[in-house]
Coordinates of C-alpha atoms in Angstrom, one line a residue:
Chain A
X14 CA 54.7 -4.9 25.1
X15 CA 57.0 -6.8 23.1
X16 CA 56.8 -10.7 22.6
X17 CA 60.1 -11.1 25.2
X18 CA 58.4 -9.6 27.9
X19 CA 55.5 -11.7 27.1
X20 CA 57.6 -15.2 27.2
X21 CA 59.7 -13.4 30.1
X22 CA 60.0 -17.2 31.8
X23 CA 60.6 -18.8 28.7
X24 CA 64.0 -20.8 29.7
X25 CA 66.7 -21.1 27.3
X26 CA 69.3 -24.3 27.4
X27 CA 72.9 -23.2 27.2
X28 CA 76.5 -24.3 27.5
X29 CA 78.8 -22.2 29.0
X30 CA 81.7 -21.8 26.3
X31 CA 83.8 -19.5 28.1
X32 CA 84.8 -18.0 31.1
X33 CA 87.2 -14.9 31.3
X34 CA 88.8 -13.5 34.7
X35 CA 88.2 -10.1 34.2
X36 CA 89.0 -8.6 37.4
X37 CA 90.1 -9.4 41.1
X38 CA 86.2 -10.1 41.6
X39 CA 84.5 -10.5 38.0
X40 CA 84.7 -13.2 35.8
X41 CA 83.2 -13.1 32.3
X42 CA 80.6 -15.8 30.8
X43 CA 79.8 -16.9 27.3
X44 CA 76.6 -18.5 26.9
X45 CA 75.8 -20.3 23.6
X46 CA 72.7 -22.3 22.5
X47 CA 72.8 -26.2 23.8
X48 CA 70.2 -26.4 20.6
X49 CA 72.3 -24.6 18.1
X50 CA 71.1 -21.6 15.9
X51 CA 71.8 -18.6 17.5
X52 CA 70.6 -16.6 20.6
X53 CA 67.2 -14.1 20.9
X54 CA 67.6 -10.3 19.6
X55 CA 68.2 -8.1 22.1
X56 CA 69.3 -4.3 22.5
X57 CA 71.6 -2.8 24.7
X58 CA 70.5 -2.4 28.1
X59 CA 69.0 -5.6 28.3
X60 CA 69.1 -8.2 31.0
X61 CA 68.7 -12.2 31.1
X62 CA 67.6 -14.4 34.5
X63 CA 70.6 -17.4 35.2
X64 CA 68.8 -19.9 36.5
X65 CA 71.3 -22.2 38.6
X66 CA 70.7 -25.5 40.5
X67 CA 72.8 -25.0 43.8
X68 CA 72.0 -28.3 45.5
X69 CA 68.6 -28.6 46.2
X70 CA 67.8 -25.0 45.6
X71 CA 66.9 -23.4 42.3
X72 CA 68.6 -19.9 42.0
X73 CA 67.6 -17.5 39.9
X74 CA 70.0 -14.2 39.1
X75 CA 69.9 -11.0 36.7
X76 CA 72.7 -9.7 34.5
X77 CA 72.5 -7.6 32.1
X78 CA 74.1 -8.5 28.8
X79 CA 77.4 -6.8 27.7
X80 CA 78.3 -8.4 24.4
X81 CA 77.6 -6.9 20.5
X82 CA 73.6 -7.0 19.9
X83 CA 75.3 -8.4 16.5
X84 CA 76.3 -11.0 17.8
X85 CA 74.0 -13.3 18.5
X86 CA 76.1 -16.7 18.5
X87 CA 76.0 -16.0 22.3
X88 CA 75.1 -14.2 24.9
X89 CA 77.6 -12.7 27.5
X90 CA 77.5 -11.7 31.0
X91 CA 79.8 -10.6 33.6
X92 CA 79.2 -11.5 37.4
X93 CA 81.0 -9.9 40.2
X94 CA 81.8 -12.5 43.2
X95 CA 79.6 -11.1 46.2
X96 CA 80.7 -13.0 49.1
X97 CA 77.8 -12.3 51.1
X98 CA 75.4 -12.6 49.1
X99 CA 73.0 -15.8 48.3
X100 CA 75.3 -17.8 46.7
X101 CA 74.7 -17.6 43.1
X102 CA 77.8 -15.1 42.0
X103 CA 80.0 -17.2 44.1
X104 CA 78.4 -20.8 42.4
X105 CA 79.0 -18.8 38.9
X106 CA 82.8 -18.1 40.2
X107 CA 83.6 -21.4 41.8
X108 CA 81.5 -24.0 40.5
X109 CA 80.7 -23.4 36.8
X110 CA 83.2 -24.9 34.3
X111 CA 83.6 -24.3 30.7
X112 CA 81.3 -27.3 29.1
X113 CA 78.7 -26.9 32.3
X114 CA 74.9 -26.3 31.0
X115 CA 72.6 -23.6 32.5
X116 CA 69.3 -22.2 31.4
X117 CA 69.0 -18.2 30.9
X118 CA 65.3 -16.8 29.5
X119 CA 64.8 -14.9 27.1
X120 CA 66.2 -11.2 27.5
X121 CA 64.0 -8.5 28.7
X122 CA 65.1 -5.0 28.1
X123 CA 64.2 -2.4 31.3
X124 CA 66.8 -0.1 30.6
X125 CA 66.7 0.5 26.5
X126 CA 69.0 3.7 25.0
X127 CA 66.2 6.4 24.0
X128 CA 66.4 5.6 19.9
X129 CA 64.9 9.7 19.7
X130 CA 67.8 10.8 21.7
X131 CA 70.7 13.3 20.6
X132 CA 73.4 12.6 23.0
X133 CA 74.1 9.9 26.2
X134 CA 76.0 10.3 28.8
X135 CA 76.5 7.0 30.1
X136 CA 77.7 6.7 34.0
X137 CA 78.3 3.6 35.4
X138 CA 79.9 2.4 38.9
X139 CA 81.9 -1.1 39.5
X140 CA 80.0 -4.4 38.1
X141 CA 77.4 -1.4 36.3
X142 CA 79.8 -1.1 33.4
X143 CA 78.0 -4.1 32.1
X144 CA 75.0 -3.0 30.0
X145 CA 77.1 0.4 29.5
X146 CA 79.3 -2.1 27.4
X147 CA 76.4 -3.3 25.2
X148 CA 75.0 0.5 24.8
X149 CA 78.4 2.2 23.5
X150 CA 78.5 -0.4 21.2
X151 CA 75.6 0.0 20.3
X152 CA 75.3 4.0 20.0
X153 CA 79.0 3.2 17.9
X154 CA 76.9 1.1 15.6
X155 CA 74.4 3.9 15.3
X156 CA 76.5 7.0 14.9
X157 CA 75.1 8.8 17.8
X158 CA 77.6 10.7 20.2
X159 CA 78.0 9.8 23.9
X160 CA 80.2 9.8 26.7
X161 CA 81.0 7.2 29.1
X162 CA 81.7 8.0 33.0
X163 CA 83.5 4.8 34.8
X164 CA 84.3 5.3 38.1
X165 CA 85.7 2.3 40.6
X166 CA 87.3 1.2 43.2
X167 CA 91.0 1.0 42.9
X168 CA 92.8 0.1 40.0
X169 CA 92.4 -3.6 40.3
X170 CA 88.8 -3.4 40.7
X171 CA 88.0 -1.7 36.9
X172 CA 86.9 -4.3 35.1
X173 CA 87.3 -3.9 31.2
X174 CA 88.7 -0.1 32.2
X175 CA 91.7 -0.8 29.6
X176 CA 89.5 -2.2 27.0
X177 CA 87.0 0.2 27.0
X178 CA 89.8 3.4 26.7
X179 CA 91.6 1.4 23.9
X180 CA 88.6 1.1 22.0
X181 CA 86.7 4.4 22.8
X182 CA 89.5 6.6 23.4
X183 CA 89.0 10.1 24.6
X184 CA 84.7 9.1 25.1
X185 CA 85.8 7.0 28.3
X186 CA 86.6 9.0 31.6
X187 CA 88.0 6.7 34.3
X188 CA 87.3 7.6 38.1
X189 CA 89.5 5.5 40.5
X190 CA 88.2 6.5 44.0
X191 CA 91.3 5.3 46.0
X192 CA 93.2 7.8 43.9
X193 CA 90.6 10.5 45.3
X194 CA 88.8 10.9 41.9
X195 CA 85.4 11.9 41.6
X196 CA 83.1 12.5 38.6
X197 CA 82.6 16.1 37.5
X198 CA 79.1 15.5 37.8
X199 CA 77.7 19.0 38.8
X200 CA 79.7 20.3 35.5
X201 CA 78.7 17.6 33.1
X202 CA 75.3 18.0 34.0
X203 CA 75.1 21.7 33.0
X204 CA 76.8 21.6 29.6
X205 CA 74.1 18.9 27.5
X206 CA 72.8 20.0 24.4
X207 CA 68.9 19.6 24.6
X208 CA 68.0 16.0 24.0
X209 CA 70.8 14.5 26.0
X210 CA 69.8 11.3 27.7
X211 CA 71.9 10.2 30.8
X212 CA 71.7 6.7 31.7
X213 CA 73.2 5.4 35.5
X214 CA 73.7 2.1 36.7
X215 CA 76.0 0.9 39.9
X216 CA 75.6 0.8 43.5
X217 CA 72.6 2.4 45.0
X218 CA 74.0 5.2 46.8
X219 CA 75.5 6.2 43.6
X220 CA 72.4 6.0 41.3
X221 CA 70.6 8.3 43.6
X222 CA 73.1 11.1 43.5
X223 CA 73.1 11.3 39.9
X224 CA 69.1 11.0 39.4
X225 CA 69.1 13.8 42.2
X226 CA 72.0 16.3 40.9
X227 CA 70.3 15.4 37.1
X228 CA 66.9 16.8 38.5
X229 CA 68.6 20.2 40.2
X230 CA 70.0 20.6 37.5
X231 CA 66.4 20.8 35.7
X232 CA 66.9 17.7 33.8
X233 CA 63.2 16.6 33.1
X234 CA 62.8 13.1 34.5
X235 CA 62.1 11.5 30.8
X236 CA 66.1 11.8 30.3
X237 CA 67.4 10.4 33.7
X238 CA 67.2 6.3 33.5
X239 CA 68.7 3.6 35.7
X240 CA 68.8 0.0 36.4
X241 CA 69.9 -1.5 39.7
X242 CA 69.0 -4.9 40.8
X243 CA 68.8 -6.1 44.4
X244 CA 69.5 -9.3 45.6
X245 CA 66.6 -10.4 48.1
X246 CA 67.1 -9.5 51.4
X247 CA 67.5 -12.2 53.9
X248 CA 65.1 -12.2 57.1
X249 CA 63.3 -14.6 59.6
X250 CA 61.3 -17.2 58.2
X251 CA 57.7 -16.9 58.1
X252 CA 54.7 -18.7 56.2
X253 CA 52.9 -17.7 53.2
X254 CA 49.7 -18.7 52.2
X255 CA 48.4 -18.4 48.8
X256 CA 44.8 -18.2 48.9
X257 CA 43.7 -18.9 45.4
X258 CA 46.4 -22.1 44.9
X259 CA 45.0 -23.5 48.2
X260 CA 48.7 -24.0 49.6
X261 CA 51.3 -22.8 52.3
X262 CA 54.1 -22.6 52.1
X263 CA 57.5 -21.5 54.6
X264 CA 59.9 -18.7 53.2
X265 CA 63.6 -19.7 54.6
X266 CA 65.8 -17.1 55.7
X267 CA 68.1 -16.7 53.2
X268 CA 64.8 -17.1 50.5
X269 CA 62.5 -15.1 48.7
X270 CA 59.0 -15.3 48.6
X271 CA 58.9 -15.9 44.8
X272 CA 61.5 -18.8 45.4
X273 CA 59.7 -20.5 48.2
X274 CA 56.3 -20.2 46.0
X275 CA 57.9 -21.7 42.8
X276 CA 60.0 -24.3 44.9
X277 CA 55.6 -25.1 45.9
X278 CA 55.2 -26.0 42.1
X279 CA 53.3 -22.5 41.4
X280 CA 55.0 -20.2 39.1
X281 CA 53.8 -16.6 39.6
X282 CA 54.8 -14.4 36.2
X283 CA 58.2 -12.3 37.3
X284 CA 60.7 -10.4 34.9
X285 CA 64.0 -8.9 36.1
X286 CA 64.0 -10.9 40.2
X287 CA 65.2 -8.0 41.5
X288 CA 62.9 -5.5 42.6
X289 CA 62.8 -3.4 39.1
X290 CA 60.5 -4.5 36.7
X291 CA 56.4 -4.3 38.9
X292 CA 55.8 -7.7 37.1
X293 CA 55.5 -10.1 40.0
X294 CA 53.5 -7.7 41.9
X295 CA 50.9 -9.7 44.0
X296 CA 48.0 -8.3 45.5
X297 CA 48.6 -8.8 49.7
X298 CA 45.1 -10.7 51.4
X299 CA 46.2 -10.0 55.2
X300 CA 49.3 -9.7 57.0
X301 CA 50.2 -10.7 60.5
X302 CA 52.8 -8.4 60.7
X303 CA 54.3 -5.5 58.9
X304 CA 55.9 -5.8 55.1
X305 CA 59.1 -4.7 54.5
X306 CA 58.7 -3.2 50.4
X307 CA 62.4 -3.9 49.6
X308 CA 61.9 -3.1 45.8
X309 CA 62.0 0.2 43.8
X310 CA 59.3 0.0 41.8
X311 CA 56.1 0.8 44.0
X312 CA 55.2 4.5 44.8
X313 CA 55.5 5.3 48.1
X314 CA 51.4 5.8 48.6
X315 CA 51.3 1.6 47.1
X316 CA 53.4 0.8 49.9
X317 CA 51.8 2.7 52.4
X318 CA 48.5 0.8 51.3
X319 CA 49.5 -2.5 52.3
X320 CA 47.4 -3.9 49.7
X321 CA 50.5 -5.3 47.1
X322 CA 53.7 -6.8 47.8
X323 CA 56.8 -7.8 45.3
X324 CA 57.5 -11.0 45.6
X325 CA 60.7 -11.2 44.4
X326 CA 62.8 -9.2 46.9
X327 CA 60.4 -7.9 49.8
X328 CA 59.2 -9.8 52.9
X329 CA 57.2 -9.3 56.1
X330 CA 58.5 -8.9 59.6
X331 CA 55.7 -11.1 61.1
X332 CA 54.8 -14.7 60.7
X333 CA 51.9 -15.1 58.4
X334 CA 51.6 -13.6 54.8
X335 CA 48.1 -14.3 52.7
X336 CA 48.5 -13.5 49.3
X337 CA 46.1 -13.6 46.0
X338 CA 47.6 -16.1 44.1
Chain B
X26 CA 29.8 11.5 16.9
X27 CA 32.6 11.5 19.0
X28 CA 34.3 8.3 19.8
X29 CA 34.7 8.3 23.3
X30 CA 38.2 6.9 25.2
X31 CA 40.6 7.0 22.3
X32 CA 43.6 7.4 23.7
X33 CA 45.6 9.5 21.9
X34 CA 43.4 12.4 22.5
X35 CA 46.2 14.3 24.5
X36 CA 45.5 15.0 27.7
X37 CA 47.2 19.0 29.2
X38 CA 48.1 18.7 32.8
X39 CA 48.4 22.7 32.8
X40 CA 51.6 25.0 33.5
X41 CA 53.4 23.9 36.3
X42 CA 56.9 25.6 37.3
X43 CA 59.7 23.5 37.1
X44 CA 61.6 25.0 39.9
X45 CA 64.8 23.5 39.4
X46 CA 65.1 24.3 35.7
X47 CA 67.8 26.7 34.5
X48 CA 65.8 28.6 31.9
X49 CA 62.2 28.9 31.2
X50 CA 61.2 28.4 27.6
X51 CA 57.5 29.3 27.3
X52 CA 55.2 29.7 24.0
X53 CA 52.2 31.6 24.4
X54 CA 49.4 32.0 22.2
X55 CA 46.7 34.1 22.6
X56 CA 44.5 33.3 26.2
X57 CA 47.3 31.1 26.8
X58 CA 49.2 34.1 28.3
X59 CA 46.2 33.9 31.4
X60 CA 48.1 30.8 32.1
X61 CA 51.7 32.0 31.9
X62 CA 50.3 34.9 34.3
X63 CA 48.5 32.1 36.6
X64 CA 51.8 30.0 36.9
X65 CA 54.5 33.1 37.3
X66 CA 52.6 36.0 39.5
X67 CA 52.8 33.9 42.5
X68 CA 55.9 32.7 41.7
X69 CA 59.8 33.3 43.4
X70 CA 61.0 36.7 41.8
X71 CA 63.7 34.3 40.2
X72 CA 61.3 32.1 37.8
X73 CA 60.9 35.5 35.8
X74 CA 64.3 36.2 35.3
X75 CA 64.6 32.9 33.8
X76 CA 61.7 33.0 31.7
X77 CA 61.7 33.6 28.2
X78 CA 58.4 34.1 27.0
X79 CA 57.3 34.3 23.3
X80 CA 54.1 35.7 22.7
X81 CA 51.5 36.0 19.4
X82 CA 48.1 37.3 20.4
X83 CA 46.9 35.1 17.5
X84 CA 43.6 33.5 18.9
X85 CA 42.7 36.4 21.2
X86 CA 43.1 39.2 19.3
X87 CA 42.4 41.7 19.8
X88 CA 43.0 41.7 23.4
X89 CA 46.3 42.2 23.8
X90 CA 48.2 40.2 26.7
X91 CA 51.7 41.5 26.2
X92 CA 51.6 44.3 28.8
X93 CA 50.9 42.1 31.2
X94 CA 53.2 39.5 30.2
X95 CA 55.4 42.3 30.6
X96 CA 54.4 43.3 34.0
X97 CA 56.0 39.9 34.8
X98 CA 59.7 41.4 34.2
X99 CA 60.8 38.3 32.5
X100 CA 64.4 37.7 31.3
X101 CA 62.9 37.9 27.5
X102 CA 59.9 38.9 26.1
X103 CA 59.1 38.8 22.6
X104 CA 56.2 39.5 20.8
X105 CA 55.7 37.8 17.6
X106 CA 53.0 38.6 15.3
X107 CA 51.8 35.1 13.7
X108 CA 51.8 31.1 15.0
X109 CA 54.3 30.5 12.1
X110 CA 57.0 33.3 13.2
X111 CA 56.8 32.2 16.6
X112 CA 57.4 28.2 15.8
X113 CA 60.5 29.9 13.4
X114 CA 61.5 32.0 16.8
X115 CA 61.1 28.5 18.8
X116 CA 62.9 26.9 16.8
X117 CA 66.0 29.1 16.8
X118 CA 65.9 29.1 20.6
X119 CA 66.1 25.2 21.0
X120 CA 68.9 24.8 18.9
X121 CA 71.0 26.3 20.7
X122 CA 69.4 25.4 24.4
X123 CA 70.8 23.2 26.8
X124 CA 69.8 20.3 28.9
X125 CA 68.0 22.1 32.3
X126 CA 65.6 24.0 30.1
X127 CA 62.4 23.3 30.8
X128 CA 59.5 23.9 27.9
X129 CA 55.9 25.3 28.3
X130 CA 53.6 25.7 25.7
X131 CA 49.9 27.5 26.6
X132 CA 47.0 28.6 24.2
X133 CA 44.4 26.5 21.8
X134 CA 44.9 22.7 20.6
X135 CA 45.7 23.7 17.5
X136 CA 48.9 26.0 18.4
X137 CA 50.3 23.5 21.5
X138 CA 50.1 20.5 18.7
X139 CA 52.2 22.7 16.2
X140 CA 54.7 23.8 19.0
X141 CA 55.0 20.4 20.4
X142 CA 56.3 19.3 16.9
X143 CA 59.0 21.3 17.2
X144 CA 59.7 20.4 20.5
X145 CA 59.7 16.6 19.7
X146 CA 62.1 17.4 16.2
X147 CA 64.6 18.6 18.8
X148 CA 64.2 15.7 21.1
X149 CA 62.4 17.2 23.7
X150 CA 60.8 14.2 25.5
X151 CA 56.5 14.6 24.8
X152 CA 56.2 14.2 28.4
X153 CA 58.7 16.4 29.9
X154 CA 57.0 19.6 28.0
X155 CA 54.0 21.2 30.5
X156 CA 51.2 22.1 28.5
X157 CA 47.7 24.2 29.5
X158 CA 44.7 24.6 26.9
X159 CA 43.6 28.2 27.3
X160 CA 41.0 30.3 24.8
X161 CA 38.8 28.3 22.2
X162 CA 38.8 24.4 21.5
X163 CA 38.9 24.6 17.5
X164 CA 40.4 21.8 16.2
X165 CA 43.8 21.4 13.6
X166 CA 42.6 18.4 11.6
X167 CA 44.5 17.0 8.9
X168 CA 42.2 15.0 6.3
X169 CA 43.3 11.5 6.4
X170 CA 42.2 11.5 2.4
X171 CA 44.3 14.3 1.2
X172 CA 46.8 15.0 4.1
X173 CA 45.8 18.5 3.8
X174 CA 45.3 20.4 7.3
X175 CA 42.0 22.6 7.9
X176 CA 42.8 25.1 10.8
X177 CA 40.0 26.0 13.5
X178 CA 37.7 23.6 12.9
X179 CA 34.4 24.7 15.7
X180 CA 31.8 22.1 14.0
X181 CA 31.0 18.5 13.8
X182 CA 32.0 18.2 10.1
X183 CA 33.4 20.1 7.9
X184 CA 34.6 20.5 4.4
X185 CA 38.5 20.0 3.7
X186 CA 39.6 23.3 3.0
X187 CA 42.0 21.3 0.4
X188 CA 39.9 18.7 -1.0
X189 CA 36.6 19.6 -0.4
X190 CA 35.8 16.3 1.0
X191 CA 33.0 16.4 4.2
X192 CA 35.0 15.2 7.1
X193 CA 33.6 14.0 10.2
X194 CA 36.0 15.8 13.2
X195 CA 37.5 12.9 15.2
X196 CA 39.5 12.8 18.6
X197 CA 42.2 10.3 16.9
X198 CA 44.7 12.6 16.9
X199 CA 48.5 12.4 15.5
X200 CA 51.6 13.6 17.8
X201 CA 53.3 13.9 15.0
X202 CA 51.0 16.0 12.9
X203 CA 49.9 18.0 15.5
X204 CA 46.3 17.3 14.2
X205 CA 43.3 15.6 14.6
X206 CA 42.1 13.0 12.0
X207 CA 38.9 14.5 9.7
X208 CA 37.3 11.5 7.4
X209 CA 34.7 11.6 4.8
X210 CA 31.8 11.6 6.9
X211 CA 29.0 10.5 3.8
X212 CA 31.0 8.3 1.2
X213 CA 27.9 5.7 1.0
X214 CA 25.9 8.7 -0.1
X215 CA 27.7 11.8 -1.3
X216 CA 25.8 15.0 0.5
X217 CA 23.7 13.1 3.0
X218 CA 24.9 14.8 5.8
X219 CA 23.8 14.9 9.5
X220 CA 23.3 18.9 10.6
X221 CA 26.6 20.1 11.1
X222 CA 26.4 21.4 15.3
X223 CA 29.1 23.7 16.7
X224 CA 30.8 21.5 19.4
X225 CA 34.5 23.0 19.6
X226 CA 33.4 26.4 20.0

């Protein structure tokens, strides 16, 4: 493991030196160093936690980073405004000003490009251009040949659509769905040289018809990667008590279990906060009720074993959670 | 002798039919056929007729599995008559292949090592290719003093066929090589050897 995912948590002061309307719904942010100096290394595919104080509450988000891995006199992210969702994208859109200081940690990479790879086909859907950014800059940098797949909503929801075709030319294909188009996905599939890598990020529904055409099409699992993070799931309160610590503590509805156990003072290790990564996986003690595995990283035997539980997106339908912690 | 639990003693899973891939790319060696037989006989008619099979007798000669390879009906069959002209033949085939073929390579250590190198030099992902160990369990080990290879290695220790150095047989073994590492097994005292014992047979 490599020393970011070891200092995943570290926390990272920074001043937010610019903010870009991208889209209808995405704004861009440039993050530089309240310190100085310049930002971590990273590589393209790689994500950083925004940590956000909205009122009383501490929320923590994921976004991957888009900008040059050259660059490192920032970091940049870009945050589609989620109405429903728990309030950080829409504190990014309406409360963060130019000048405002947040903390990000260190980046962790869960989605790197394959460096033995001959050929990527990169397919991302809405707000998942982002890391798809950092990798065709990256694959430029390198030489190596690929092919990026955009498709969207309608034509004001493409965020950096124009940018990306100006720059890459004839490598970007644009799908607008409104206008009825669809990704030739069946065809693109079967006409890879051997060593082709495909990568996939977007909405769920979408990430799971690609990984499922890729295998039909005999694609070994090695060369189909995706990221996707969840936000947590809301759900009734109920309490959690973590054995070891010697506390108890109440998860609110619209709160995860890792946030209610860090808002306790005890800070459980965690990665990507959104379901991905299997690093704050937390052994379950007893439950009074059933848990609802809302992450895609356990197997589905794990889950039927009721023995572990990630904290950072799944919850119980019950009222009492023990955990060992 | 043998170090127990290092870990990148590769492990083979055995041949197990992809059966969404496109095209079936198997290298055979010697017993290693018994195991292209084991995964394709009970298989759908359809595996065969994408299934190309490229076969040395090699190891098990001089029993012959080709007839019964052919029995098979598969889309290609070629016999090859060394390891060496069947890693050429290999190589010519992923060149031009295409993503949805899937790879199989069946037969002794020594010859699923050597084919997975040119597997992994066309960016075939180590995992993705299904491997079975059939026939003897000599060893491919490369001396870590000369970097020469000694081929079917049965005992303990032996001498390197290059520098005549006594090697100790180890399970370190090297992906890339395709070999196991052999080291000078009495450098405090040249010729002070423990009784070599045949433990690959």
């Amino acid at each position: 493991m490599s020393m970011n995912l070891m200092s995943g948590s570290t926390e990272i002061p920074v001043r937010v030196a610019d903010i870009v309307q991208v889209s209808e719904r995405v704004k861009r942010f440039r993050f530089e160093p309240v310190a100085g100096g310049s930002m971590p290394v990273f590589s393209a595919g790689a994500h950083v936690v925004v940590s956000m104080n909205i009122g009383s509450r501490r929320a923590r988000n994921p976004y991957s980073l888009m900008g040059s891995v050259t660059d490192l006199s920032a970091y940049e992210i870009s945050v589609l405004k989620t109405v429903d969702s728990r309030g950080g994208s829409v504190f990014l859109h309406d409360s963060v000003k130019i000048g405002d200081q947040l903390t990000v940690s260190t980046p962790v990479n869960l989605f790197p490009v394959e460096q033995r790879g001959r050929k990527f086909i990169l397919i991302a859907g809405g707000i998942g251009i982002t890391p798809m950014i950092a990798m065709a800059e990256q694959l430029t940098a390198q030489k190596l040949p690929f092919e990026l797949h955009y498709a969207y909503r309608n034509d004001q929801a493409g965020a950096y659509a124009d940018t990306l075709k100006a720059r890459y030319g004839h490598l970007v294909h644009l799908y607008i769905d409104s206008r009825d188009e669809r990704i030739p996905l069946d065809a693109l599939l079967k006409n890879q040289p051997l060593g082709t890598h495909l990568y996939v990020c977007g909405p769920g529904g979408m990430i799971n018809w690609v990984l499922e055409s890729g295998r039909k099409a005999g694609w070994p699992e090695e060369n189909l990667h995706s990221e996707r993070f969840l936000a947590p799931p809301s759900g009734k309160p109920f309490s959690v008590v973590l054995e070891r610590s010697k506390k108890t503590v109440t998860v609110g509805e619209h709160e995860s279990i890792l946030e209610a156990i860090e808002a306790s003072g005890v800070e459980p290790p965690y990665l990507c906060r959104g379901g991905a990564c299997g690093q704050c996986l937390t052994g379950v003690v007893s439950c009074d009720g059933t848990l609802e595995h809302n992450d895609h990283y356990l197997a589905p035997e794990e889950r039927d074993s009721n023995q572990k539980i990630m904290i950072c997106v799944s919850r119980i339908k019950g009222s009492n959670l023990v955990l060992d912690l | 002798m043998l170090v127990s639990g290092i870990k990148s003693r590769p492990v083979y899973t055995g041949l197990i039919l992809d059966p969404h891939a496109e095209h079936h790319l198997i290298a055979v060696e010697g017993e290693g056929a018994l195991a292209v037989l084991d995964m394709l006989s009970p298989a759908p008619r359809d595996a065969a007729e994408k299934a190309t099979i490229l076969y040395t007798k090699a190891g098990s000669a001089p029993v012959d599995h080709e007839g019964a390879l052919a029995k098979l009906h598969p889309y290609r069959l070629q016999p090859l008559p060394t390891i060496q002209t069947l890693l050429i033949r290999l190589q010519g085939f992923l060149t031009t292949a295409k993503m949805g073929t899937r790879l199989y390579i069946a037969g002794t250590e020594g010859f699923i090592g050597q084919a997975m190198q040119v597997a992994l030099n066309n960016a075939i992902d180590f995992h993705s290719v299904r491997t079975e160990h059939r026939g003897s369990l000599a060893r491919r080990i490369q001396c870590v003093h000369c970097k020469g290879f000694t081929e079917n290695v049965t005992m303990s220790h032996v001498p390197c066929a290059h520098c005549g150095l006594n090697l100790l047989v180890r399970d370190h073994y090297s992906r890339r090589l395709g070999a196991f590492q052999g080291v000078c097994i009495d450098a405090e005292v040249p010729g002070e050897l423990p009784p070599a014992e045949e433990i690959f047979p």
